[in-house]
Amino acid sequence: AQTVTQSQPEMSVQEAETVTLSCTYDTSESDYYLFWYKQPPSRQMILVIRQEAYKQQNATENRFSVNFQKAAKSFSLKISDSQLGDAAMYFCAYRSPEGAQKLVFGQGTRLTINP
Amino acid sequence: EPEVTQTPSHQVTQMGQEVILRCVPISNHLYFYWYRQILGQKVEFLVSFYNNEISEKSEIFDDQFSVERPDGSNFTLKIRSTKLEDSAMYFCASRTGTGGAEQYFGPGTRLTVT
């Protein structure tokens, strides 16, 4: 079974600075999808960014980018120019392309933005 | 923009009572999911539903749980006899039939069992 590990329970960063959240995963599949979700205090799950494993190019969405290292099974999220609204729980998630395609989540990292 | 909706936003129930959590997935979506998040913990998969049947379920999804798509729009999660440990946020999600399609999450229902 696939597992996702986020080793940083909490992170903090100064406003306008850059922060990187770590995620590793374990799988025997060669093709899969990886995601970062943001969960603000409202607890809504908001998709931040996705990466297809077959793509070598790292995904970017405005201030958010990933460093996808397939051989190392690592998928980190970089947030540039951090804003107060970025404060939230961030969850890394894995999804197989087969079967029901359920999401397997990591434990989450709570990100605090210091003004 | 279409979105997944869930009702109620918060449900308080007594231990042993039955609850039904309701979801309206996006209209052209074919795959439906329920996830659970106990406060302070990670989001966990409960069950997936496709073509009017369960396609996969987790160990959490025991005989106390059931899902149903009673009509063309609603997708429900029933807990027959709630326990204190069922207190959690329950998220519904849906996606199209396209391989690799996004799962869109609803806002969640907070279930409190007293």
Short mmCIF file of C-alpha atoms in Angstrom, two decimals:
data_model
loop_
_atom_site.label_atom_id
_atom_site.label_comp_id
_atom_site.label_asym_id
_atom_site.label_seq_id
_atom_site.Cartn_x
_atom_site.Cartn_y
_atom_site.Cartn_z
CA ALA A 1 0.00 0.00 0.00
CA GLN A 2 1.12 3.51 -0.68
CA THR A 3 2.14 5.77 2.19
CA VAL A 4 2.80 9.49 2.38
CA THR A 5 4.99 11.09 5.04
CA GLN A 6 5.27 14.74 6.00
CA SER A 7 8.02 15.04 8.55
CA GLN A 8 7.42 18.67 9.49
CA PRO A 9 4.37 19.02 11.77
CA GLU A 10 4.83 22.80 11.88
CA MET A 11 6.68 25.43 9.88
CA SER A 12 6.81 29.17 10.09
CA VAL A 13 8.05 31.85 7.74
CA GLN A 14 8.25 35.60 7.62
CA GLU A 15 5.84 37.34 5.30
CA ALA A 16 7.35 37.80 1.79
CA GLU A 17 9.94 35.08 2.41
CA THR A 18 10.13 31.63 0.81
CA VAL A 19 9.31 28.39 2.56
CA THR A 20 9.59 24.75 1.50
CA LEU A 21 7.36 21.98 2.84
CA SER A 22 8.63 18.42 2.57
CA CYS A 23 6.85 15.25 1.53
CA THR A 24 8.04 11.74 0.80
CA TYR A 25 6.02 8.80 -0.36
CA ASP A 26 6.37 5.12 -0.88
CA THR A 27 4.96 3.24 -3.87
CA SER A 28 5.83 0.43 -6.24
CA GLU A 29 3.87 2.03 -9.08
CA SER A 30 5.64 3.87 -11.86
CA ASP A 31 2.76 6.09 -12.87
CA TYR A 32 0.78 8.13 -10.34
CA TYR A 33 -0.28 11.63 -9.33
CA LEU A 34 0.85 13.82 -6.47
CA PHE A 35 -0.98 16.77 -4.97
CA TRP A 36 -0.67 19.49 -2.40
CA TYR A 37 -3.87 20.57 -0.69
CA LYS A 38 -4.34 23.59 1.53
CA GLN A 39 -6.73 23.47 4.47
CA PRO A 40 -7.43 26.87 6.06
CA PRO A 41 -9.26 27.19 9.41
CA SER A 42 -12.57 26.74 7.56
CA ARG A 43 -11.33 23.16 6.94
CA GLN A 44 -12.23 23.27 3.26
CA MET A 45 -9.78 21.22 1.17
CA ILE A 46 -8.33 23.41 -1.58
CA LEU A 47 -6.14 21.99 -4.34
CA VAL A 48 -2.91 23.97 -4.60
CA ILE A 49 -0.92 22.08 -7.21
CA ARG A 50 -0.66 18.69 -8.90
CA GLN A 51 2.13 16.72 -10.54
CA GLU A 52 1.90 13.77 -12.89
CA ALA A 53 4.72 11.30 -12.26
CA TYR A 54 5.39 10.81 -15.97
CA LYS A 55 6.19 14.50 -16.38
CA GLN A 56 9.78 15.45 -15.68
CA GLN A 57 9.00 19.14 -15.51
CA ASN A 58 8.11 20.43 -12.07
CA ALA A 59 4.62 21.92 -11.79
CA THR A 60 4.19 25.61 -10.96
CA GLU A 61 1.12 27.66 -10.08
CA ASN A 62 1.93 31.33 -9.57
CA ARG A 63 3.83 31.55 -6.24
CA PHE A 64 3.62 27.78 -5.68
CA SER A 65 6.03 25.29 -7.21
CA VAL A 66 7.12 21.75 -6.53
CA ASN A 67 10.40 19.91 -6.55
CA PHE A 68 9.53 16.42 -7.74
CA GLN A 69 12.32 13.88 -7.36
CA LYS A 70 10.88 10.60 -8.63
CA ALA A 71 13.87 8.40 -7.83
CA ALA A 72 14.01 9.72 -4.29
CA LYS A 73 10.19 9.62 -3.99
CA SER A 74 10.20 13.19 -2.80
CA PHE A 75 7.67 15.92 -3.56
CA SER A 76 8.28 19.23 -1.82
CA LEU A 77 6.22 22.41 -2.09
CA LYS A 78 7.87 25.80 -2.34
CA ILE A 79 5.86 28.90 -1.53
CA SER A 80 7.49 32.11 -2.69
CA ASP A 81 6.69 35.59 -1.43
CA SER A 82 4.63 34.16 1.45
CA GLN A 83 1.43 36.00 2.26
CA LEU A 84 -0.68 36.04 5.41
CA GLY A 85 -3.41 34.20 3.51
CA ASP A 86 -1.07 31.25 2.98
CA ALA A 87 -1.36 30.33 6.65
CA ALA A 88 -3.04 26.92 6.76
CA MET A 89 -2.51 23.18 7.08
CA TYR A 90 -0.90 21.75 3.98
CA PHE A 91 -1.42 18.12 3.02
CA CYS A 92 0.58 16.15 0.52
CA ALA A 93 -1.42 13.42 -1.25
CA TYR A 94 -0.77 10.48 -3.56
CA ARG A 95 -3.16 9.02 -6.07
CA SER A 96 -2.80 5.86 -8.10
CA PRO A 97 -4.00 5.96 -11.72
CA GLU A 98 -5.61 2.54 -11.21
CA GLY A 99 -8.81 1.41 -9.58
CA ALA A 100 -10.85 3.85 -7.53
CA GLN A 101 -8.04 6.42 -7.58
CA LYS A 102 -8.47 7.27 -3.92
CA LEU A 103 -6.24 9.91 -2.36
CA VAL A 104 -3.73 8.89 0.30
CA PHE A 105 -2.80 11.86 2.49
CA GLY A 106 0.18 12.70 4.65
CA GLN A 107 -0.15 13.91 8.22
CA GLY A 108 -0.03 17.57 7.27
CA THR A 109 2.20 20.55 8.00
CA ARG A 110 0.83 23.58 9.79
CA LEU A 111 2.26 26.72 8.18
CA THR A 112 2.34 29.97 10.12
CA ILE A 113 3.13 33.27 8.42
CA ASN A 114 4.77 35.88 10.66
CA PRO A 115 4.02 39.50 9.71
CA GLU B 1 -18.35 27.35 -11.34
CA PRO B 2 -19.93 24.04 -10.31
CA GLU B 3 -19.11 22.83 -6.83
CA VAL B 4 -19.72 19.94 -4.50
CA THR B 5 -22.14 20.79 -1.71
CA GLN B 6 -22.67 19.06 1.61
CA THR B 7 -25.41 19.27 4.23
CA PRO B 8 -25.58 19.84 7.09
CA SER B 9 -22.44 21.83 7.82
CA HIS B 10 -22.54 20.65 11.42
CA GLN B 11 -24.43 17.73 12.93
CA VAL B 12 -24.61 16.95 16.62
CA THR B 13 -25.96 13.55 17.59
CA GLN B 14 -26.07 11.26 20.57
CA MET B 15 -24.11 8.04 20.73
CA GLY B 16 -26.08 5.17 19.22
CA GLN B 17 -28.14 7.35 16.93
CA GLU B 18 -28.21 7.03 13.16
CA VAL B 19 -26.98 9.92 11.03
CA ILE B 20 -27.13 10.59 7.33
CA LEU B 21 -24.67 12.98 5.76
CA ARG B 22 -25.65 14.34 2.39
CA CYS B 23 -23.64 15.40 -0.60
CA VAL B 24 -24.55 16.76 -4.01
CA PRO B 25 -21.64 16.03 -6.37
CA ILE B 26 -20.98 18.01 -9.51
CA SER B 27 -23.58 17.00 -12.07
CA ASN B 28 -21.46 15.35 -14.77
CA HIS B 29 -19.20 13.51 -12.34
CA LEU B 30 -19.21 9.73 -12.19
CA TYR B 31 -16.95 8.83 -9.25
CA PHE B 32 -17.84 9.72 -5.68
CA TYR B 33 -15.86 9.52 -2.48
CA TRP B 34 -16.16 9.97 1.25
CA TYR B 35 -13.17 10.92 3.39
CA ARG B 36 -12.92 11.48 7.13
CA GLN B 37 -10.69 13.75 9.18
CA ILE B 38 -10.58 13.38 12.93
CA LEU B 39 -9.65 16.72 14.51
CA GLY B 40 -5.92 17.31 14.32
CA GLN B 41 -5.27 14.26 12.16
CA LYS B 42 -4.84 13.51 8.49
CA VAL B 43 -7.61 13.00 5.98
CA GLU B 44 -8.48 9.32 5.53
CA PHE B 45 -10.25 7.58 2.68
CA LEU B 46 -13.49 5.83 3.59
CA VAL B 47 -15.16 4.66 0.40
CA SER B 48 -15.45 5.20 -3.33
CA PHE B 49 -18.60 4.71 -5.39
CA TYR B 50 -19.02 4.22 -9.12
CA ASN B 51 -21.80 2.92 -11.33
CA ASN B 52 -24.12 2.54 -8.32
CA GLU B 53 -21.83 0.35 -6.33
CA ILE B 54 -18.90 0.55 -3.96
CA SER B 55 -15.64 0.29 -5.92
CA GLU B 56 -13.30 0.38 -2.92
CA LYS B 57 -13.58 0.80 0.83
CA SER B 58 -11.12 1.16 3.67
CA GLU B 59 -10.86 -0.78 6.92
CA ILE B 60 -12.63 2.10 8.65
CA PHE B 61 -15.72 1.53 6.51
CA ASP B 62 -17.24 -1.30 8.52
CA ASP B 63 -20.81 -2.57 8.71
CA GLN B 64 -21.90 0.56 10.57
CA PHE B 65 -21.36 2.60 7.42
CA SER B 66 -23.28 2.56 4.17
CA VAL B 67 -23.46 4.76 1.09
CA GLU B 68 -26.21 5.35 -1.35
CA ARG B 69 -27.03 7.37 -4.41
CA PRO B 70 -30.81 7.46 -3.99
CA ASP B 71 -31.45 9.66 -7.01
CA GLY B 72 -29.52 11.32 -9.80
CA SER B 73 -28.07 14.05 -7.63
CA ASN B 74 -27.54 13.05 -3.99
CA PHE B 75 -24.82 10.86 -2.52
CA THR B 76 -25.27 9.92 1.12
CA LEU B 77 -23.19 8.43 3.91
CA LYS B 78 -25.13 6.71 6.68
CA ILE B 79 -23.72 5.76 10.05
CA ARG B 80 -26.14 3.34 11.69
CA SER B 81 -25.17 3.58 15.34
CA THR B 82 -22.74 6.40 16.01
CA LYS B 83 -19.85 6.08 18.42
CA LEU B 84 -17.87 8.82 20.12
CA GLU B 85 -14.93 8.04 17.85
CA ASP B 86 -17.04 8.83 14.77
CA SER B 87 -16.74 12.51 15.67
CA ALA B 88 -14.86 14.00 12.73
CA MET B 89 -15.10 16.12 9.62
CA TYR B 90 -16.57 14.17 6.73
CA PHE B 91 -15.69 15.27 3.21
CA CYS B 92 -17.43 14.26 0.03
CA ALA B 93 -15.54 14.44 -3.26
CA SER B 94 -16.36 13.71 -6.88
CA ARG B 95 -14.65 13.56 -10.25
CA THR B 96 -15.38 12.89 -13.90
CA GLY B 97 -14.69 9.58 -15.60
CA THR B 98 -11.55 10.86 -17.31
CA GLY B 99 -8.40 9.14 -16.14
CA GLY B 100 -6.40 11.38 -13.82
CA ALA B 101 -9.25 13.83 -13.35
CA GLU B 102 -9.25 16.05 -10.26
CA GLN B 103 -11.27 15.19 -7.21
CA TYR B 104 -13.34 18.16 -6.14
CA PHE B 105 -14.04 18.37 -2.43
CA GLY B 106 -17.13 19.64 -0.70
CA PRO B 107 -16.86 21.96 2.32
CA GLY B 108 -17.34 19.08 4.76
CA THR B 109 -19.80 18.14 7.49
CA ARG B 110 -18.59 18.35 11.05
CA LEU B 111 -20.10 15.45 13.00
CA THR B 112 -20.08 15.65 16.78
CA VAL B 113 -21.16 12.57 18.72
CA THR B 114 -21.95 13.18 22.39
#
